mmCIF file of C-alpha atoms in Angstrom:
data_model
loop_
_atom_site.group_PDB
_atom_site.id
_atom_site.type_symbol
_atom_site.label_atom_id
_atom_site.label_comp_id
_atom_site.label_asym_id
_atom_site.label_seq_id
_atom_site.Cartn_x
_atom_site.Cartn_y
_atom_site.Cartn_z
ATOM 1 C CA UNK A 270 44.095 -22.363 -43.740
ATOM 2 C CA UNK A 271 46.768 -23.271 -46.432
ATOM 3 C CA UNK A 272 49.223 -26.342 -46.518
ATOM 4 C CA UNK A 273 52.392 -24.381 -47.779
ATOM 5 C CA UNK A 274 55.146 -27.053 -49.606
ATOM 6 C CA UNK A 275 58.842 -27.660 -49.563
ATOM 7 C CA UNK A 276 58.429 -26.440 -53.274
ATOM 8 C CA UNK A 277 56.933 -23.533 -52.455
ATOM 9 C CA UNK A 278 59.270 -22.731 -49.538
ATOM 10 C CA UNK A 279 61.896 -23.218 -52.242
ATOM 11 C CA UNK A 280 60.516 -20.809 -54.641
ATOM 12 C CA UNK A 281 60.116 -18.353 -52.170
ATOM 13 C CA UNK A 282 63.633 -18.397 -51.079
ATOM 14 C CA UNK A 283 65.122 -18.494 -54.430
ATOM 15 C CA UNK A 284 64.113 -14.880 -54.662
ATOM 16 C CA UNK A 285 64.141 -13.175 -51.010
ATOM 17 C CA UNK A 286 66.924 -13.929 -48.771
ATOM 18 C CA UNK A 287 65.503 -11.546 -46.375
ATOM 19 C CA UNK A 288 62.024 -10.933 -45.452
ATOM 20 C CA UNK A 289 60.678 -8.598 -42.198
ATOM 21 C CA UNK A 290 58.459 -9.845 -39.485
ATOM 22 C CA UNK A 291 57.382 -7.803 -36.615
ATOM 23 C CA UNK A 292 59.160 -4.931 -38.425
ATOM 24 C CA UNK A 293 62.884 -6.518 -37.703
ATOM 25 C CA UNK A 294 64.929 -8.084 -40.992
ATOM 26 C CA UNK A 295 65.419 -11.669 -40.613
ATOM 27 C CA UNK A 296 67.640 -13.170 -43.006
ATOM 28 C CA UNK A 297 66.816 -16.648 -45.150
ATOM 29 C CA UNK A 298 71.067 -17.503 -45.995
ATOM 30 C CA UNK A 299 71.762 -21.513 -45.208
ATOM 31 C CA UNK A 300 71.851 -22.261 -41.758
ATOM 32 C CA UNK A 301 74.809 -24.578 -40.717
ATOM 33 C CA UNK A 302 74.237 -26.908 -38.048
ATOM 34 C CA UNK A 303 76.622 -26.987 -35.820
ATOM 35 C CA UNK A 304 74.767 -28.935 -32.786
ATOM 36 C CA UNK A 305 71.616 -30.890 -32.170
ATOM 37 C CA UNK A 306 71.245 -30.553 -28.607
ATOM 38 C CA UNK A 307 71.271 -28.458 -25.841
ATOM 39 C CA UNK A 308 74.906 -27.444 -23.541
ATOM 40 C CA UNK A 309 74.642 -28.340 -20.392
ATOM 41 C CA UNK A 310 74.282 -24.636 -19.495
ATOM 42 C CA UNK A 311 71.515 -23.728 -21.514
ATOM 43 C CA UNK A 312 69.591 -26.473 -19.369
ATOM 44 C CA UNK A 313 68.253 -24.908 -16.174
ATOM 45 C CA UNK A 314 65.398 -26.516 -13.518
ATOM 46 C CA UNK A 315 61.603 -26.880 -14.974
ATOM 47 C CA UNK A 316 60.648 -28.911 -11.694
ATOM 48 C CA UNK A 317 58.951 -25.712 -10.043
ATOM 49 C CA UNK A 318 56.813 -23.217 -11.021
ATOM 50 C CA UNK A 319 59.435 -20.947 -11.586
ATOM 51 C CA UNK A 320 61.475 -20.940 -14.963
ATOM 52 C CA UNK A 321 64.523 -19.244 -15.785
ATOM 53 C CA UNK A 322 66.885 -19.631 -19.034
ATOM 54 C CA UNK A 323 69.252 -16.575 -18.456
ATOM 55 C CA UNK A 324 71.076 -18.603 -22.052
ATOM 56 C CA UNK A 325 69.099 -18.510 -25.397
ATOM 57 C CA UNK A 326 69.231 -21.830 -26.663
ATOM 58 C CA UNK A 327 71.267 -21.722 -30.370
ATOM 59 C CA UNK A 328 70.892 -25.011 -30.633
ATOM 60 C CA UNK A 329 70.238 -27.243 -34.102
ATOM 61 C CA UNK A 330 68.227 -24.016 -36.084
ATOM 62 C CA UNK A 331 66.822 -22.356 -33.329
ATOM 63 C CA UNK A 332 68.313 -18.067 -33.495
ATOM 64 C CA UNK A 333 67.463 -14.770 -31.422
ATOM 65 C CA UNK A 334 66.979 -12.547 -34.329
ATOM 66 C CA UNK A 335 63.217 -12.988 -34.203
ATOM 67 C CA UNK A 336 61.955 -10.816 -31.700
ATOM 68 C CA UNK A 337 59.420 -12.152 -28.623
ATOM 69 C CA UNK A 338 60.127 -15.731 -29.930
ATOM 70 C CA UNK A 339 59.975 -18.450 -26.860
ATOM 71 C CA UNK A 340 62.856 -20.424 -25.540
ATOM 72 C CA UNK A 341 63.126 -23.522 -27.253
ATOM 73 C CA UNK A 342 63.930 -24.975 -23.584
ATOM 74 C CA UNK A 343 60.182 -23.744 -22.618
ATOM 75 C CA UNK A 344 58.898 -26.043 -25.947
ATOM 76 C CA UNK A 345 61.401 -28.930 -25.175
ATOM 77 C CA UNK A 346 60.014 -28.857 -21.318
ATOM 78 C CA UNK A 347 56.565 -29.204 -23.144
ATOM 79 C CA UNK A 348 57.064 -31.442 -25.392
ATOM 80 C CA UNK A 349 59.575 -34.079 -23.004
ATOM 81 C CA UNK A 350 56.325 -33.214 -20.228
ATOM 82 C CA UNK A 351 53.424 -34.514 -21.794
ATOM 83 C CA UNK A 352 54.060 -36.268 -25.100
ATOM 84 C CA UNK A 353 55.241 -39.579 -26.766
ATOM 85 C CA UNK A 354 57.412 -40.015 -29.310
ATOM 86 C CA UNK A 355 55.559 -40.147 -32.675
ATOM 87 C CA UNK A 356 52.413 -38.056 -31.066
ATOM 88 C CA UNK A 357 51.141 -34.803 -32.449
ATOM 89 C CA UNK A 358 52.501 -31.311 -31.711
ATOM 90 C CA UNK A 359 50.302 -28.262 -32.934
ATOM 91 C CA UNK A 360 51.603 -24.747 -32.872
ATOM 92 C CA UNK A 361 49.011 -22.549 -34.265
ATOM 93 C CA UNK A 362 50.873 -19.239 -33.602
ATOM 94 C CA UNK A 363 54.139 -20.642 -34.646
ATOM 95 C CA UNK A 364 56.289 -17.381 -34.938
ATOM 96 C CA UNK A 365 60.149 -18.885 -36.147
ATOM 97 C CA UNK A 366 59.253 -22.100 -35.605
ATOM 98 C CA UNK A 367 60.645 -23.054 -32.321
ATOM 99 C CA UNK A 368 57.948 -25.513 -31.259
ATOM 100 C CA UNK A 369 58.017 -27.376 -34.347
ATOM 101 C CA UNK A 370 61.922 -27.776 -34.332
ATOM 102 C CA UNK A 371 61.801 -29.265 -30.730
ATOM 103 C CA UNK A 372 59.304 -31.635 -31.907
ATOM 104 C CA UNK A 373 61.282 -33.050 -34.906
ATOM 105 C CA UNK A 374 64.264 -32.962 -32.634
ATOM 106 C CA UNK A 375 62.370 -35.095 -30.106
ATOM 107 C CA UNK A 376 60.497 -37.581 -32.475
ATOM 108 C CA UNK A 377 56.877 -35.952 -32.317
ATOM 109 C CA UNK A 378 54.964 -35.366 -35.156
ATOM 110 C CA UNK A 379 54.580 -31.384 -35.426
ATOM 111 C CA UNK A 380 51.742 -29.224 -37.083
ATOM 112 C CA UNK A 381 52.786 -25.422 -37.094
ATOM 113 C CA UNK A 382 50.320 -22.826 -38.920
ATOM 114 C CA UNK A 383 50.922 -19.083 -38.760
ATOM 115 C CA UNK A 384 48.820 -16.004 -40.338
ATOM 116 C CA UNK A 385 51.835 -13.903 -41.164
ATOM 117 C CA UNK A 386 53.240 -14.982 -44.505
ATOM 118 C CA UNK A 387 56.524 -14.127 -43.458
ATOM 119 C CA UNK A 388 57.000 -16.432 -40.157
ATOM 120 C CA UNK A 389 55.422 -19.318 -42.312
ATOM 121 C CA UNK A 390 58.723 -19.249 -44.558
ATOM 122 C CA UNK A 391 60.899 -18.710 -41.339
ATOM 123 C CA UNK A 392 59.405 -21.945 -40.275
ATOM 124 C CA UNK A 393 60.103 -23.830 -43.111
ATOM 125 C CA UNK A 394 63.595 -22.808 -43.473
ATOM 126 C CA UNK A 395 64.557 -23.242 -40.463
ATOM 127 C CA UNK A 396 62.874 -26.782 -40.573
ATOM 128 C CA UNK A 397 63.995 -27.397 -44.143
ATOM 129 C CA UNK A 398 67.836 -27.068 -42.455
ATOM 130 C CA UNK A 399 67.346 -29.081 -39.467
ATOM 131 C CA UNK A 400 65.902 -31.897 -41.759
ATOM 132 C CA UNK A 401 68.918 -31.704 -44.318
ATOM 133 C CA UNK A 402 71.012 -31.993 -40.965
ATOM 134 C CA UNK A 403 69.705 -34.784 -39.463
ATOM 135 C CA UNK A 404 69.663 -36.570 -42.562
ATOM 136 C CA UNK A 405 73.101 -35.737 -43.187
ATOM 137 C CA UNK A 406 73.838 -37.962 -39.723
ATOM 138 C CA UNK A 407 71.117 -40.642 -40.704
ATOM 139 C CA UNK A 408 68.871 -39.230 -37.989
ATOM 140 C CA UNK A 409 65.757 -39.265 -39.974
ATOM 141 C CA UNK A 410 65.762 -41.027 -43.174
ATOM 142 C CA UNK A 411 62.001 -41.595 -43.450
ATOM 143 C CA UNK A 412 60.901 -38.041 -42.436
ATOM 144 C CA UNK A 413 58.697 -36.268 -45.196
ATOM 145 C CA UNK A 414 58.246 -32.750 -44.505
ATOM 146 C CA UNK A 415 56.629 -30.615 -45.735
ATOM 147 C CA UNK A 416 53.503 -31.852 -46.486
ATOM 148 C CA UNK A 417 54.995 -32.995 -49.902
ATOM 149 C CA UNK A 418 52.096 -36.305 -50.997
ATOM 150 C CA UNK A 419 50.840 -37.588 -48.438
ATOM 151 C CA UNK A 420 51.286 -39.866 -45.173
ATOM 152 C CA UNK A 421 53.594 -36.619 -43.460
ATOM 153 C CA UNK A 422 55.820 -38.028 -41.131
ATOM 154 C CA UNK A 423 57.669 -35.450 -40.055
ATOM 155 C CA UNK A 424 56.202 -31.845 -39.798
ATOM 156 C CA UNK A 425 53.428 -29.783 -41.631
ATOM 157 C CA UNK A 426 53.175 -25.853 -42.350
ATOM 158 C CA UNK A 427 50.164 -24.081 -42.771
ATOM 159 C CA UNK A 428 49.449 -20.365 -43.467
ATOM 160 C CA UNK A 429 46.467 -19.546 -41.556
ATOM 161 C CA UNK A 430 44.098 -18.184 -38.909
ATOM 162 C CA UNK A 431 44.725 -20.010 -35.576
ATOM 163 C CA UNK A 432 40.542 -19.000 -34.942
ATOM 164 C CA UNK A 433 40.168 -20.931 -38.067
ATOM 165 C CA UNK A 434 41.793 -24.187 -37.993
ATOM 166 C CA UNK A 435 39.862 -25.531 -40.324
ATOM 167 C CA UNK A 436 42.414 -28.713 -41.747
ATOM 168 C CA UNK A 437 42.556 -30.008 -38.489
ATOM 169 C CA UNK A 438 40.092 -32.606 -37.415
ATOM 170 C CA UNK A 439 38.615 -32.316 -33.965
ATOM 171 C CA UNK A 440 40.215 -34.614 -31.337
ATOM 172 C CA UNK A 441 43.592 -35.252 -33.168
ATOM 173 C CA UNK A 442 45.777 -33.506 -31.137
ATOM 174 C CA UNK A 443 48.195 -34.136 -28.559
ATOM 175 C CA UNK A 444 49.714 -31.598 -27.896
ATOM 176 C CA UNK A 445 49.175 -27.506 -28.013
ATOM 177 C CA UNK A 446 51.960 -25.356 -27.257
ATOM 178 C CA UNK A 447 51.942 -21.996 -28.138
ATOM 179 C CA UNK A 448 53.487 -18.083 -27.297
ATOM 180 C CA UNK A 449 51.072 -16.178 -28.559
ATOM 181 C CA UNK A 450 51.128 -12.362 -29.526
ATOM 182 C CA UNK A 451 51.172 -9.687 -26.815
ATOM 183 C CA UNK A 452 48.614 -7.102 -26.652
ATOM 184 C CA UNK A 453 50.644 -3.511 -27.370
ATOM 185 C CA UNK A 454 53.898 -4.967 -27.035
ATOM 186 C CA UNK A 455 55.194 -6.034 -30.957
ATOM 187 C CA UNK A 456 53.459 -5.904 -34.440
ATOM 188 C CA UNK A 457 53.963 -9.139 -36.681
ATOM 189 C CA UNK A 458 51.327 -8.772 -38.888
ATOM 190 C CA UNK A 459 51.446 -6.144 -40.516
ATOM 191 C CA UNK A 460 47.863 -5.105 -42.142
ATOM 192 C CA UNK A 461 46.590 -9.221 -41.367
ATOM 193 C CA UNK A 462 43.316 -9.229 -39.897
ATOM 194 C CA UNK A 463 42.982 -11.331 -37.209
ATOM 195 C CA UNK A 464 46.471 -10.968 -35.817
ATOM 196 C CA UNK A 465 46.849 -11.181 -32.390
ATOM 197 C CA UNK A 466 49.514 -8.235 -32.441
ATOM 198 C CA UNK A 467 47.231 -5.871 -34.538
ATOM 199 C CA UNK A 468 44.321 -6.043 -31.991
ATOM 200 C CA UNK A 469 43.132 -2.187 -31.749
ATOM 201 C CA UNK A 470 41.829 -3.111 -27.485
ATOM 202 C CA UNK A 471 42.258 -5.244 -25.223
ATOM 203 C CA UNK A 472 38.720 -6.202 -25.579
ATOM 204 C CA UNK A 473 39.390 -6.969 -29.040
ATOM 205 C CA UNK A 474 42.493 -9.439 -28.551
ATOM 206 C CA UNK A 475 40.820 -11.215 -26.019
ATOM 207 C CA UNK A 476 37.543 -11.819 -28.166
ATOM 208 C CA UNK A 477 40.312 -13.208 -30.760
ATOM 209 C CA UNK A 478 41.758 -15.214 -28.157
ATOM 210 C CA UNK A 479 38.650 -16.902 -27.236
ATOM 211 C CA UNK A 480 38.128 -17.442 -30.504
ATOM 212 C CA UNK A 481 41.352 -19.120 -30.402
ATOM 213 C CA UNK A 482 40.872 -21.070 -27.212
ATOM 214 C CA UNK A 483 37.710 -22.852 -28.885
ATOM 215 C CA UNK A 484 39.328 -23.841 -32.036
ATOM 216 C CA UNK A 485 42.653 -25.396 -29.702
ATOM 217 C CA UNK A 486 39.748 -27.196 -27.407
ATOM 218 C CA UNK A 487 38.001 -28.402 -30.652
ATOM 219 C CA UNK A 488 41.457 -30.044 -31.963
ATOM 220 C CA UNK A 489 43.194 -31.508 -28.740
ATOM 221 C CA UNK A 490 42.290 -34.821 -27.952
ATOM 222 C CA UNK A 491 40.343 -35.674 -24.743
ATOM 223 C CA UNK A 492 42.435 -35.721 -21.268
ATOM 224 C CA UNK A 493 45.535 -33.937 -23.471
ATOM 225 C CA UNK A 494 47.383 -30.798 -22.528
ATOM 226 C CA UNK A 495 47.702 -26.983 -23.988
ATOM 227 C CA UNK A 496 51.035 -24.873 -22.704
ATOM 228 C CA UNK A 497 50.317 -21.638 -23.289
ATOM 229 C CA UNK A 498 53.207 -18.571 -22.794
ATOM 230 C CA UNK A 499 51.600 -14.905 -22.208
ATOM 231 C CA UNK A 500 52.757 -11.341 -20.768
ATOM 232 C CA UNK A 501 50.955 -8.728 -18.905
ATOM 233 C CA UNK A 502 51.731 -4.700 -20.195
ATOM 234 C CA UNK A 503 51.376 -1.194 -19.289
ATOM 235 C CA UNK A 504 49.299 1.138 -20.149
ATOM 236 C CA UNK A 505 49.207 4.693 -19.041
ATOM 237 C CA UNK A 506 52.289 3.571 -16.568
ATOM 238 C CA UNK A 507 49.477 1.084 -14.803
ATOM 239 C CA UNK A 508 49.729 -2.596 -14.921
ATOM 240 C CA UNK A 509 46.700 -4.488 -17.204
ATOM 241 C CA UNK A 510 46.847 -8.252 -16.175
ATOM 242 C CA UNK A 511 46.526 -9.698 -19.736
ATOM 243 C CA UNK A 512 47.555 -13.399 -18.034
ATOM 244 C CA UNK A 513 44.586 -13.209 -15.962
ATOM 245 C CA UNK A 514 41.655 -11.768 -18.355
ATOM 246 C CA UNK A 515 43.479 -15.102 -20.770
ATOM 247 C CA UNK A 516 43.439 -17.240 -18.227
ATOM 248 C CA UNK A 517 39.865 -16.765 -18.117
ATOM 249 C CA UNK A 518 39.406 -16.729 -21.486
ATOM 250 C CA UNK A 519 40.795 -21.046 -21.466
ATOM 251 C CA UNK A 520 38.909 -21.551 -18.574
ATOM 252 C CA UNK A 521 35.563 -19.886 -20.006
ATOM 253 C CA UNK A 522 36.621 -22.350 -23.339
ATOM 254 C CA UNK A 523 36.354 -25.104 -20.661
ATOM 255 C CA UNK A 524 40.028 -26.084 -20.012
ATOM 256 C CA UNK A 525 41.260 -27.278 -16.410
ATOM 257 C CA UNK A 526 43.947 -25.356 -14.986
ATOM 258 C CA UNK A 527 46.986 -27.763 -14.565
ATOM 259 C CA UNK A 528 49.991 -25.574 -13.797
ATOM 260 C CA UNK A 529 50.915 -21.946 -13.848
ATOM 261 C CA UNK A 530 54.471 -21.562 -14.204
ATOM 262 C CA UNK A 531 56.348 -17.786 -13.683
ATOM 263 C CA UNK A 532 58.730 -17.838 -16.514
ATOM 264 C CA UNK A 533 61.899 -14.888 -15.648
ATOM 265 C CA UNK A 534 62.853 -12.885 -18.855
ATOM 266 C CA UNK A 535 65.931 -11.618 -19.753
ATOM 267 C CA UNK A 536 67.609 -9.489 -22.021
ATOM 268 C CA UNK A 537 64.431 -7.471 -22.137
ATOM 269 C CA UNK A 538 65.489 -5.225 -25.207
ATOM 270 C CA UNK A 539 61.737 -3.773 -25.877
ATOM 271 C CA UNK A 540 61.131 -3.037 -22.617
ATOM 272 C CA UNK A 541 63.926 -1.114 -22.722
ATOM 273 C CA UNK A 542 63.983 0.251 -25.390
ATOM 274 C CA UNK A 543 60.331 1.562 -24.795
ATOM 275 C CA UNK A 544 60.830 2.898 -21.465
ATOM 276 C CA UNK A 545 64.172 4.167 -21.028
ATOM 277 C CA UNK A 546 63.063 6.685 -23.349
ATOM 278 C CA UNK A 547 61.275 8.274 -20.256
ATOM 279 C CA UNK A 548 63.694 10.147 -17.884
ATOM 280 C CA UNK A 549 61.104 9.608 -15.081
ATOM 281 C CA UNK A 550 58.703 6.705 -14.441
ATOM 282 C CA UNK A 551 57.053 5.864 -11.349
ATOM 283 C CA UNK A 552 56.264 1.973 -12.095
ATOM 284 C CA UNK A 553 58.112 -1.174 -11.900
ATOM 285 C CA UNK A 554 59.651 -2.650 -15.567
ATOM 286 C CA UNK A 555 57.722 -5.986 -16.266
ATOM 287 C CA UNK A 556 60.173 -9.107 -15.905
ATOM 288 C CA UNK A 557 58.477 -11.871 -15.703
ATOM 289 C CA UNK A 558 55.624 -14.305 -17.836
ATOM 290 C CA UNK A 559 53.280 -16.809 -17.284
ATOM 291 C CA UNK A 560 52.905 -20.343 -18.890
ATOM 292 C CA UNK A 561 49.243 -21.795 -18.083
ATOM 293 C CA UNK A 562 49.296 -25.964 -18.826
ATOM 294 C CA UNK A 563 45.810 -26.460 -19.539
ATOM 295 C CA UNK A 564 43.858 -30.349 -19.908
ATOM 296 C CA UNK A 565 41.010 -30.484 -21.761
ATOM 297 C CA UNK A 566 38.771 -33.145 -19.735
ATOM 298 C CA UNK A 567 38.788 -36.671 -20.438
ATOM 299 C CA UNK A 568 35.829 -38.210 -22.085
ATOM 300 C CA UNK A 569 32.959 -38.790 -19.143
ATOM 301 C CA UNK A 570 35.162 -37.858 -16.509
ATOM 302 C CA UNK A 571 34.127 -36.330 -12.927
ATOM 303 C CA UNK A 572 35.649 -33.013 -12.910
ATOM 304 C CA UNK A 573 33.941 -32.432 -9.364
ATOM 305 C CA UNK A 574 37.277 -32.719 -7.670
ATOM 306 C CA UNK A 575 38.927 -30.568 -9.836
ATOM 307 C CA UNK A 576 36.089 -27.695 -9.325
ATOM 308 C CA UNK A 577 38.350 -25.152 -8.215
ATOM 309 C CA UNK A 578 41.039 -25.434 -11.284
ATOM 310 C CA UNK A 579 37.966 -24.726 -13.243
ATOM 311 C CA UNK A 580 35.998 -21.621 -14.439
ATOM 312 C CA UNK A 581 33.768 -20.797 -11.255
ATOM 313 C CA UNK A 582 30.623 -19.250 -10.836
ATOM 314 C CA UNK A 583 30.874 -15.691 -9.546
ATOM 315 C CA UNK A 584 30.500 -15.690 -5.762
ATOM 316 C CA UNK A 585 29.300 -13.073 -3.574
ATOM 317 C CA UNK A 586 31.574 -12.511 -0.310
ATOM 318 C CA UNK A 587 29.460 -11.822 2.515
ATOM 319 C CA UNK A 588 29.726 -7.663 3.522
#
């Protein structure tokens, strides 16, 4: 786990304006900022358990052209749900950087870390252009980003291994929100081990996962929340519940399950694009996710009443 700079964001760009993640081209031209908050209609209802932005949010530097990215309303529902202004926001899968632009946006203090080279630059330039524009109103003018010296402010990226989150001190989080990689949906990558994406079985991602789960318990203070966005997939034209083996997974980490939200996609262009190629399929296209809101358990409290949001031991029914 790496702090990567301003500088060397800087250095980076000055000599690839395009880079490819998850085998798509993203480019790395100036972003003009032509809002800082959400329309009205890209607002919908978080209030129940189901969740449904049928508008991408283009908001401040938030764009579509990274693919399986999360809403930035699903982060900003996160973020408004369970944190103060000036507390910590860790994404340690951080893709584009949507979590980590809500949380400037908001006030929150945000720590992003990625393994793919690639999405750590996206973050910082699409950070490095919401700063410059919130400056530009006097929004911000005491946020250091960056991690340039030291007493950060404003928002820190790392390149690294979210099983490995080894700068982070245990306990100093406040928040964990995070979309991780599916299993056999999209690559990012490349030839990285430990990428969620590159995980040859199921049994394999979910041993990284875990691996995961332990380092985000380990981090996040006591009595604090983890939002967590995962998909299910097909294999052989039969459905593999990947949001229930990782639900598991937290609650094996020792997590309490807080909510479990069904999240309605749309404009499902890999699904599409994967199975429209069949002239015949006898199996329903996947459109829907899961967001698990996790709390790690206070320090000394009674989590007897809470027993059934919690891993259980296996129980036999009666024949």
């Amino acid at each position: 786990m790496r702090e990567v700079t301003v500088g060397e964001y800087l250095d980076f760009v000055s000599r690839n304006r395009r880079i490819i993640v998850g085998g798509q081209e993203v480019d790395l031209s100036p972003i003009e900022v032509r809002r800082l908050e959400p329309s009205a209609d890209e607002l919908t209802d978080v209030s129940t358990t189901i969740w449904s932005f049928p508008k991408r949010g283009s908001w401040a530097t938030h764009r579509g052209d990274y693919r399986g990215n999360w809403p930035p309303q699903m982060a900003r529902a996160l973020i408004l749900g369970y944190t103060e202004p000036g507390e910590i926001v860790l994404d340690p899968m951080a893709g584009s950087g949507t979590t980590c632009i809500e949380a400037v946006l908001l006030g929150r203090k945000c720590i992003a870390v990625d393994i793919n080279y690639n999405a750590v630059m996206l973050t910082h330039h699409r950070l490095y252009y919401l700063v410059n524009a919130l400056r530009k109103q006097g929004a911000l003018p005491g946020l250091d980003a960056g991690g340039e010296g030291t007493g950060v402010q404003g928002y820190r990226v790392f390149h690294g291994d979210a099983r490995r989150l080894d700068e982070i001190r245990d306990n100093t989080v406040d928040l964990v929100a995070t979309h991780p990689p599916y299993f056999n949906i999209i690559g990012y990558g490349g030839n990285v081990d430990g990428d969620l994406s590159n995980a040859r079985t199921l049994e394999e991602y979910l041993e990284w996962l875990r691996e995961v789960a332990g380092e985000i318990y380990r981090v996040l203070k006591p009595g604090r929340y983890c939002g967590i966005l995962i998909g299910d997939t097909r294999v052989h034209g039969h459905y593999v519940p990947i949001t229930h083996y990782a639900l598991e997974v937290f609650l094996d980490a020792g997590f309490i399950l807080k909510e479990e939200v069904i999240k309605i996609q749309h404009k499902m262009k890999t699904t599409r694009e994967v199975w429209n190629r069949l002239r015949k399929r006898n199996f329903l296209l996947i459109y829907h996710e899961k967001l698990f809101v996790f709390r790690k358990p206070g320090v000394g409290e009674d989590t007897g009443k809470l027993r059934y949001s919690m891993k259980l031991p296996v129980v036999k029914l009666m024949v």
